Short mmCIF file of C-alpha atoms and ligand atoms in Angstrom, two decimals:
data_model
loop_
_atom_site.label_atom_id
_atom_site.label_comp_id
_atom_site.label_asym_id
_atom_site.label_seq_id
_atom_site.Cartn_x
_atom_site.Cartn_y
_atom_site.Cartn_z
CA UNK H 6 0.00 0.00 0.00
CA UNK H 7 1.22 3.35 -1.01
CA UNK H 8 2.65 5.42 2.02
CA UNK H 9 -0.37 7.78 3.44
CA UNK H 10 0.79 11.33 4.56
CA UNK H 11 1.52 11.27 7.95
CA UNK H 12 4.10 8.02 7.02
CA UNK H 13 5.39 10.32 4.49
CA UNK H 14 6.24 13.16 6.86
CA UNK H 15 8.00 10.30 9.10
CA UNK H 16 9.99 8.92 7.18
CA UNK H 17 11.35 11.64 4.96
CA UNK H 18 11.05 14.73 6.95
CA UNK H 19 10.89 14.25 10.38
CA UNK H 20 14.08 11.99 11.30
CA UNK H 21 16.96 14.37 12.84
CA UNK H 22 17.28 15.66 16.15
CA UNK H 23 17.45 19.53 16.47
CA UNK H 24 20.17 21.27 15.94
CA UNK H 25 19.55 25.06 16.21
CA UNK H 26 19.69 26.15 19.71
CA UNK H 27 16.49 28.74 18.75
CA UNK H 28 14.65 25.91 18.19
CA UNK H 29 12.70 24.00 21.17
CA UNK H 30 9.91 22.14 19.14
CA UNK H 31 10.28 20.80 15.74
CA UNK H 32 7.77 18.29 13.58
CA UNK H 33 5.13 16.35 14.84
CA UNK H 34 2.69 18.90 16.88
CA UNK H 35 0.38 21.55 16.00
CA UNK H 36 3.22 24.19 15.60
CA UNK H 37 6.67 24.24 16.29
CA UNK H 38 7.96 26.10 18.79
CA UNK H 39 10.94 28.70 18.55
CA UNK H 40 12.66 31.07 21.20
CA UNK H 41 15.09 34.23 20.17
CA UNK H 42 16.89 36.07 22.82
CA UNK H 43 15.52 39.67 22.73
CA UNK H 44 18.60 40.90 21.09
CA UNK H 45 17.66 39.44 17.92
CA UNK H 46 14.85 40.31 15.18
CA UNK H 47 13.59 37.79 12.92
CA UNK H 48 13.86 37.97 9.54
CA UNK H 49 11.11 36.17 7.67
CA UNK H 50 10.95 34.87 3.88
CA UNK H 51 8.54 32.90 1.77
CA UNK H 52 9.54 31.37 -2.02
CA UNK H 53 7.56 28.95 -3.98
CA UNK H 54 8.33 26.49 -6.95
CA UNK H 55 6.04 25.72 -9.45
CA UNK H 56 6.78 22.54 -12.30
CA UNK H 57 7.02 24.03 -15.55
CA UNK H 58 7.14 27.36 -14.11
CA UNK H 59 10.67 27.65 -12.01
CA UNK H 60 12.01 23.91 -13.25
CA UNK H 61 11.58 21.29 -15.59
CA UNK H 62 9.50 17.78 -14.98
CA UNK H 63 12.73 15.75 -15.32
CA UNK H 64 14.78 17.90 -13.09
CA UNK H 65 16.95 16.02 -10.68
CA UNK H 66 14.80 16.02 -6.87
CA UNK H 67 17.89 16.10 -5.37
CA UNK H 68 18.83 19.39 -6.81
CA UNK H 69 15.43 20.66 -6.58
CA UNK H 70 15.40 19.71 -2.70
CA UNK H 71 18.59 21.63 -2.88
CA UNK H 72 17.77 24.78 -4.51
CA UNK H 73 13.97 25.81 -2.75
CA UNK H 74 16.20 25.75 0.36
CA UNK H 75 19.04 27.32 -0.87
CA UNK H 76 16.73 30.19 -3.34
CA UNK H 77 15.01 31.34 0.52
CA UNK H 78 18.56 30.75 2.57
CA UNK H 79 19.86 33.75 0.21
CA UNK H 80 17.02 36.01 0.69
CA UNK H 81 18.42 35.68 4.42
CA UNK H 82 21.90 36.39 3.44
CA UNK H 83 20.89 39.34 1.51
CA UNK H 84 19.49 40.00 4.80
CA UNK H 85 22.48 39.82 6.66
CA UNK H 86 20.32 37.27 8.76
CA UNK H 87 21.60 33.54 10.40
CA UNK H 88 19.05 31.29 9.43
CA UNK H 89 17.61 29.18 11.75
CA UNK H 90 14.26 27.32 10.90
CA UNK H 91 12.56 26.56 7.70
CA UNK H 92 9.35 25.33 6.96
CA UNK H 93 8.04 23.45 3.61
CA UNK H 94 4.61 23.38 2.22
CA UNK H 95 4.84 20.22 -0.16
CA UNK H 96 2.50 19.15 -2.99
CA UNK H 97 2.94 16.63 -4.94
CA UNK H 98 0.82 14.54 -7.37
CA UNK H 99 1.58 10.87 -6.20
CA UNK H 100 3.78 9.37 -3.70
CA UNK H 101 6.98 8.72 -5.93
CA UNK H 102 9.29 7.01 -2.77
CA UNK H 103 12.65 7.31 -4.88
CA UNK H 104 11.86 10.98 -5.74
CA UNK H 105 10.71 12.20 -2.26
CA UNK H 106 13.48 10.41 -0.93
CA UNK H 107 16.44 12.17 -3.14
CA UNK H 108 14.22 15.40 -2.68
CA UNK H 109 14.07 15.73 1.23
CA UNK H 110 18.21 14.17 0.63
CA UNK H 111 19.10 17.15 -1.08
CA UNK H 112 16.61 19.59 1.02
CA UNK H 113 18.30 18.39 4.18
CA UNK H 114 21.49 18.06 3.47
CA UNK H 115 21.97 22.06 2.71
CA UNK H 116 19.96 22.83 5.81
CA UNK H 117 22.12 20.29 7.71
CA UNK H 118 25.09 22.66 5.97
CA UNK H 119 24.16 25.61 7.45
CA UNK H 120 22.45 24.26 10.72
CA UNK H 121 18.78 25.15 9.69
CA UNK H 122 15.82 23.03 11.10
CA UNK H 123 13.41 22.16 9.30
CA UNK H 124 10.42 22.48 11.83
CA UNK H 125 7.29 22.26 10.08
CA UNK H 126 5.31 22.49 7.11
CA UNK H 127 2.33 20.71 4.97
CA UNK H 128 1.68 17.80 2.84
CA UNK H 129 -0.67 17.97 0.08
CA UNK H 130 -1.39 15.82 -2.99
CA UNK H 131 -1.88 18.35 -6.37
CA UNK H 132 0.29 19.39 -8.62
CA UNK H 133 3.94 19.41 -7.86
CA UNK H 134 4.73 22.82 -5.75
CA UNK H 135 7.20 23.58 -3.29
CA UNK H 136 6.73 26.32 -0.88
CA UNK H 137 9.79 27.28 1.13
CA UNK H 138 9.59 29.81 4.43
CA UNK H 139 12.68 30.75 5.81
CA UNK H 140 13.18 32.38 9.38
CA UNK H 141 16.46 34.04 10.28
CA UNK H 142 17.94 35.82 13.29
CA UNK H 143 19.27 39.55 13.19
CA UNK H 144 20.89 41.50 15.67
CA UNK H 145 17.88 44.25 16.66
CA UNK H 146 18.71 47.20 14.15
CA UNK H 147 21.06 45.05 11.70
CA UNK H 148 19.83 44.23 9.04
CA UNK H 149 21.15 44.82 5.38
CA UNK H 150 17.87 46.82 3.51
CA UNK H 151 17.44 48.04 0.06
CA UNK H 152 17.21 51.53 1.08
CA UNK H 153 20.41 52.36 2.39
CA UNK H 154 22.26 52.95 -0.83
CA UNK H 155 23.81 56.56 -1.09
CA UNK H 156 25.42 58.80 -4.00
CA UNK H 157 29.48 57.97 -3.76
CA UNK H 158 28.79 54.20 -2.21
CA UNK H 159 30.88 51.52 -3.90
CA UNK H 160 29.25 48.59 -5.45
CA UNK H 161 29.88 44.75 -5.32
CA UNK H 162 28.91 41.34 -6.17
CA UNK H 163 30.12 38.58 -4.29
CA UNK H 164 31.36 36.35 -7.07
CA UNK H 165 30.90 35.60 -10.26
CA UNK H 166 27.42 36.41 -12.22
CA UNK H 167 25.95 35.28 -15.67
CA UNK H 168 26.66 31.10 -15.18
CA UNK H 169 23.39 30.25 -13.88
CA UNK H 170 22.12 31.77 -16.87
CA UNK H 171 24.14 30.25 -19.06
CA UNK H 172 23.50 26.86 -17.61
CA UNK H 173 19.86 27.54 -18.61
CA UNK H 174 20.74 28.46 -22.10
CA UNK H 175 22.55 24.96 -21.83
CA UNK H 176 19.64 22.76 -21.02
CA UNK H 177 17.29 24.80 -22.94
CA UNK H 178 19.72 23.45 -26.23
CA UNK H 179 22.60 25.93 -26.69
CA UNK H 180 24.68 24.40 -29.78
CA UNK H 181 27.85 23.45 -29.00
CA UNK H 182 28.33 24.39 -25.37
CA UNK H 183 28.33 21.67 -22.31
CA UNK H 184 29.38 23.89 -19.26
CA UNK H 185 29.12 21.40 -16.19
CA UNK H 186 30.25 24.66 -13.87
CA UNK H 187 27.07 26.65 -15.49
CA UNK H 188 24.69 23.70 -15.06
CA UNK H 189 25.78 23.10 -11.68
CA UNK H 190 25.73 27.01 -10.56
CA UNK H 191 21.84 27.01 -12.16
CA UNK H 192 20.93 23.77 -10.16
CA UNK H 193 22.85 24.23 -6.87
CA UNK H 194 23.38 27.74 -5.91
CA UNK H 195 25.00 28.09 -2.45
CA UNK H 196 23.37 30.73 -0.10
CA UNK H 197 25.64 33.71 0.25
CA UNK H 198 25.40 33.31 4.13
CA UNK H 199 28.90 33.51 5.50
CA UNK H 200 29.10 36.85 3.25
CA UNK H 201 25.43 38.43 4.20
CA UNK H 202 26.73 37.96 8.10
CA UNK H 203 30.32 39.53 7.66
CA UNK H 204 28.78 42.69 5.88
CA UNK H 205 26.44 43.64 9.03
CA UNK H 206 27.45 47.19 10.10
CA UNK H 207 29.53 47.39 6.51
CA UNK H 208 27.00 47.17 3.30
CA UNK H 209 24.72 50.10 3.60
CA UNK H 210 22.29 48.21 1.39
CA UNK H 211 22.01 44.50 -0.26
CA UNK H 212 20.15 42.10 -1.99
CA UNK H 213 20.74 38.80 -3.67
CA UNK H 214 20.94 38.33 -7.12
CA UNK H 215 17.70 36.15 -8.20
CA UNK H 216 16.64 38.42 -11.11
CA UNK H 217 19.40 39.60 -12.90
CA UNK H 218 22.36 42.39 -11.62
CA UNK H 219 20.46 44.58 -13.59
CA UNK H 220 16.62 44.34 -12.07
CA UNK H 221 17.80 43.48 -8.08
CA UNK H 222 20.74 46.21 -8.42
CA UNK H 223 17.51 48.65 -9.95
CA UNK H 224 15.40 47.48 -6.64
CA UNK H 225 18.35 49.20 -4.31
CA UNK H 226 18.52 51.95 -6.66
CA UNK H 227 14.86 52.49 -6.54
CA UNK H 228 14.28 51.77 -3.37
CA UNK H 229 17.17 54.16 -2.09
CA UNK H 230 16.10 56.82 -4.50
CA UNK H 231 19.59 56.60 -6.37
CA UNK H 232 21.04 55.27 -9.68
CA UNK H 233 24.55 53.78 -10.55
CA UNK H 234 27.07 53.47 -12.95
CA UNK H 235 28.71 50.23 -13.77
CA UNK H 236 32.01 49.06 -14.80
CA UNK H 237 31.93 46.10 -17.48
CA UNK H 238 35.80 45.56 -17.00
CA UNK H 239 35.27 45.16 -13.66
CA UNK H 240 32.08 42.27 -13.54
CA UNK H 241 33.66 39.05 -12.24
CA UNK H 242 32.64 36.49 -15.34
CA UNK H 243 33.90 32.94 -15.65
CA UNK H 244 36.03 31.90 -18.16
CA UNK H 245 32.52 30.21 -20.02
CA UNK H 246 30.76 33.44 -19.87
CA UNK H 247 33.86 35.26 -21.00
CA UNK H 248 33.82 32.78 -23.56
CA UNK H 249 29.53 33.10 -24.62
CA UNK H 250 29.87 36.75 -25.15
CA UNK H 251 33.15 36.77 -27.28
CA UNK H 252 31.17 33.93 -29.75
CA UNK H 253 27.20 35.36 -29.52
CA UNK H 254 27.89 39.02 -28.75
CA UNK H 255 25.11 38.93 -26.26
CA UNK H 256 26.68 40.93 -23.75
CA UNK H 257 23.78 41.20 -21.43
CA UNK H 258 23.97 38.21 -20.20
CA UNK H 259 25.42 39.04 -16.97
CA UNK H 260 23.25 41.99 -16.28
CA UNK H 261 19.52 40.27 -17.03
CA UNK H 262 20.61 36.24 -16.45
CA UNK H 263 19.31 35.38 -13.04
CA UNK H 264 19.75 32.10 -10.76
CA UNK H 265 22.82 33.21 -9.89
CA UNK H 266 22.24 33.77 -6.12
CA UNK H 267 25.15 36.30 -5.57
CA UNK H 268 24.99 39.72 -3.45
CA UNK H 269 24.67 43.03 -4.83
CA UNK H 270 25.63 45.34 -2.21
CA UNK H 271 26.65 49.03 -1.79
CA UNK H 272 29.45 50.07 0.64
CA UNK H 273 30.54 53.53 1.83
CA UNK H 274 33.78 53.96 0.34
CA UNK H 275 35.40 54.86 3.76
CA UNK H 276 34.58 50.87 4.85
CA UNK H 277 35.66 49.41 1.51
CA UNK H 278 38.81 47.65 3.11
CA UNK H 279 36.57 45.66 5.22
CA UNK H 280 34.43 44.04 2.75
CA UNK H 281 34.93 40.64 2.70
CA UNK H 282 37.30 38.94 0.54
CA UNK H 283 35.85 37.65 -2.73
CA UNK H 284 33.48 40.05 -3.63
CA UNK H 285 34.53 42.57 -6.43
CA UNK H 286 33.98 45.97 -6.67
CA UNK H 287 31.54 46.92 -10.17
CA UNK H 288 30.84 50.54 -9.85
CA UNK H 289 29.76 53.34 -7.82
CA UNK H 290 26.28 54.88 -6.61
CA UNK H 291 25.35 58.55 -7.72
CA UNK H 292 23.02 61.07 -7.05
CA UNK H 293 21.64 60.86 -10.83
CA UNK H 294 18.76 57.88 -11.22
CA UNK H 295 18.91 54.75 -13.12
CA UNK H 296 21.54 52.42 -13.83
CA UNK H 297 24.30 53.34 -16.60
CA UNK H 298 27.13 51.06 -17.53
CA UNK H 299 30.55 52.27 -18.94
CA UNK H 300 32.25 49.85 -21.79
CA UNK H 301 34.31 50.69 -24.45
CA UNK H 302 34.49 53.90 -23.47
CA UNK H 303 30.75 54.68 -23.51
CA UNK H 304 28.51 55.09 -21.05
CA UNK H 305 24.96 53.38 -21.87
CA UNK H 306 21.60 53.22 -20.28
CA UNK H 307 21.17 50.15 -19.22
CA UNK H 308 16.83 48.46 -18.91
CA UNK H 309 16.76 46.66 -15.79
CA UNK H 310 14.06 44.32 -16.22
CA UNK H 311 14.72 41.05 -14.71
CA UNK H 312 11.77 38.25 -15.00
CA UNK H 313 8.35 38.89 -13.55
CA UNK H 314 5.10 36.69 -13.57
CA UNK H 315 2.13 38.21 -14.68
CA UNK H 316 3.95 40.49 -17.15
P1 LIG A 413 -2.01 19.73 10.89
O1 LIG A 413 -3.12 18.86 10.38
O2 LIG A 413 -2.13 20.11 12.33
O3 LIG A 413 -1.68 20.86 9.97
P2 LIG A 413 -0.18 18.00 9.65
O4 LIG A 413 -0.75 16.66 9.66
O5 LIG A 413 -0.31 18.82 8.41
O6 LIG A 413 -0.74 18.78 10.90
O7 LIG A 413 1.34 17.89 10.02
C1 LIG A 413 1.79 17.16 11.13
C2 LIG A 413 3.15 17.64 11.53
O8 LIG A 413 4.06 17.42 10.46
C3 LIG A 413 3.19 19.13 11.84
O9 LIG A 413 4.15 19.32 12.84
C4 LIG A 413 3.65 19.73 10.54
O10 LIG A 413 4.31 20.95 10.75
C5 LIG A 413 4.60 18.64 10.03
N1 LIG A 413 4.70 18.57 8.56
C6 LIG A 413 3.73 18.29 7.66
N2 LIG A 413 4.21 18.27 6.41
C7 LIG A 413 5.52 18.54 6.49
C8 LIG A 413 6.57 18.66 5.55
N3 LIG A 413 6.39 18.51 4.23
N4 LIG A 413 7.80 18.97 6.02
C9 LIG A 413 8.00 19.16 7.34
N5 LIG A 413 7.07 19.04 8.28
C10 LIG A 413 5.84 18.74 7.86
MG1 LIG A 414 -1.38 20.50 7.92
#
């Protein structure tokens, strides 16, 4: 007989001990139960996954288990949050035991990474969504907004931008190009945590990199009431990236490609020293709106319009 739901929350989800000390009650009641010292705020995120929306039907579960984790953990990093507990909301349209299996594998074994409980959530037969909250703890007065950009702020990324992108080009059929690095940066993207933590009380604003540098660099601009200009000698690209825009001329790809999961955040220049190492400086803040981008000795307006449903 095929595993009912309450089975299926056993023996996939529910089998590991604690390990955040925030957390005093994890699956298996009515709610879980979670005390924060009053030092600390909470920082709270939702993402869903939708089949044929955000992946493909034949997409590895273990990678998907690993990326609706790791898509919320960076929302918490861009937070400059510590993540603690996650829930899942879970629908799916059969009991497939070898696919829930290397699902919750991959789901866990990230959360097990960065010592995140998973304390809760809902099981529901329907079409295959995934439904990912996040909670994350923040010194009171912290955390890393989009609003705090201003005019003479330096700008980074924390690594390299435009592979997760390319990876999708990949699957979706690119000629010629098998980039295991790009596939593996689309289907496993590590949560910039370590980095969202060490720039509390540095970045005066940040946000992770879901949409495209362009469109989540033009949310801090917005929201901070501020534009930018960029540097393209300066954008960290791989050597396959490098490689895509010398043979297609599609040079946008590291400004609109999202999936990347990388911070974008602004610095005062008097703190650049202490920015963590790894991260790259791409250009400045300024008092003029929208986002410009010198290259080849031009400076050109640059769209930032990253994906959006509904549009
Ligand atoms: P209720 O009917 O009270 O909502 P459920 O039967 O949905 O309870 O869930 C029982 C327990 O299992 C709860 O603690 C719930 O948080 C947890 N749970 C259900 N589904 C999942 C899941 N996919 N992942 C983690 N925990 C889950
Ligand atoms: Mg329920």
């Amino acid at each position: 007989m095929a595993l009912g739901e309450f089975d299926l929350i056993r023996r996939f989800f529910a089998g590991s001990a604690l390990q955040h000390p925030f957390n005093q009650l994890g699956i298996g009641d009515d709610c879980a139960l979670l005390n924060l010292p009053d030092s600390y705020q909470i920082a709270v995120t939702a993402d869903t996954m939708v089949e044929n929306v955000h992946f493909f039907a034949d997409v590895d579960p273990n990678a998907l288990g690993h990326k609706v984790l790791a898509v919320n953990l960076s929302d918490l990093a861009a937070m400059g949050a510590e993540p603690f507990a996650v829930t899942l909301a879970l629908t799916v349209p059969k009991v497939d035991e070898f696919w829930l299996q290397a699902f919750a594998d991959g789901f866990l074994a990230l959360a097990r990474q960065y010592r995140v409980d998973l304390v809760g959530g809902d099981t529901t037969s329907g079409p295959l969504t995934l439904t990912v909250q996040a909670m994350g703890a923040v010194p009171r007065g912290q955390a890393l907004l989009r609003s705090g950009a201003r005019p003479g702020d330096l700008v980074f990324v924390s690594g390299p931008i435009g592979d997760a992108g390319l990876g999708l080009k990949i699957r979706k059929g690119l000629p010629g190009l098998n980039n295991e690095l790009a596939l593996q940066r689309m289907d496993r993207p590590l949560p910039r945590i370590e980095t969202g933590l060490a720039l509390r009380g540095i970045a005066s604003a940040c946000i992770d990199i879901s949409d495209g540098l362009a469109a989540d660099l033009g949310h801090i601009l917005q929201q901070s009431d501020v534009g930018a200009v960029l540097d393209w000698d300066k954008l960290p690209l791989s050597a396959a990236v490098s490689d895509y825009i010398a043979t297609s001329s599609d040079w946008t790809l590291p400004l609109s490609a999202g999936d990347d999961y990388e911070l974008c955040f602004t610095v005062p220049a008097a703190a650049a020293a202490k920015v963590p190492a790894g991260c790259h400086c791409v250009g400045v803040i300024e008092a003029e709106p929208g986002l410009r981008m010198r290259r080849a000795g031009r400076i050109e307006n640059i769209q930032a319009r990253g994906y959006q449903h509904f549009a």
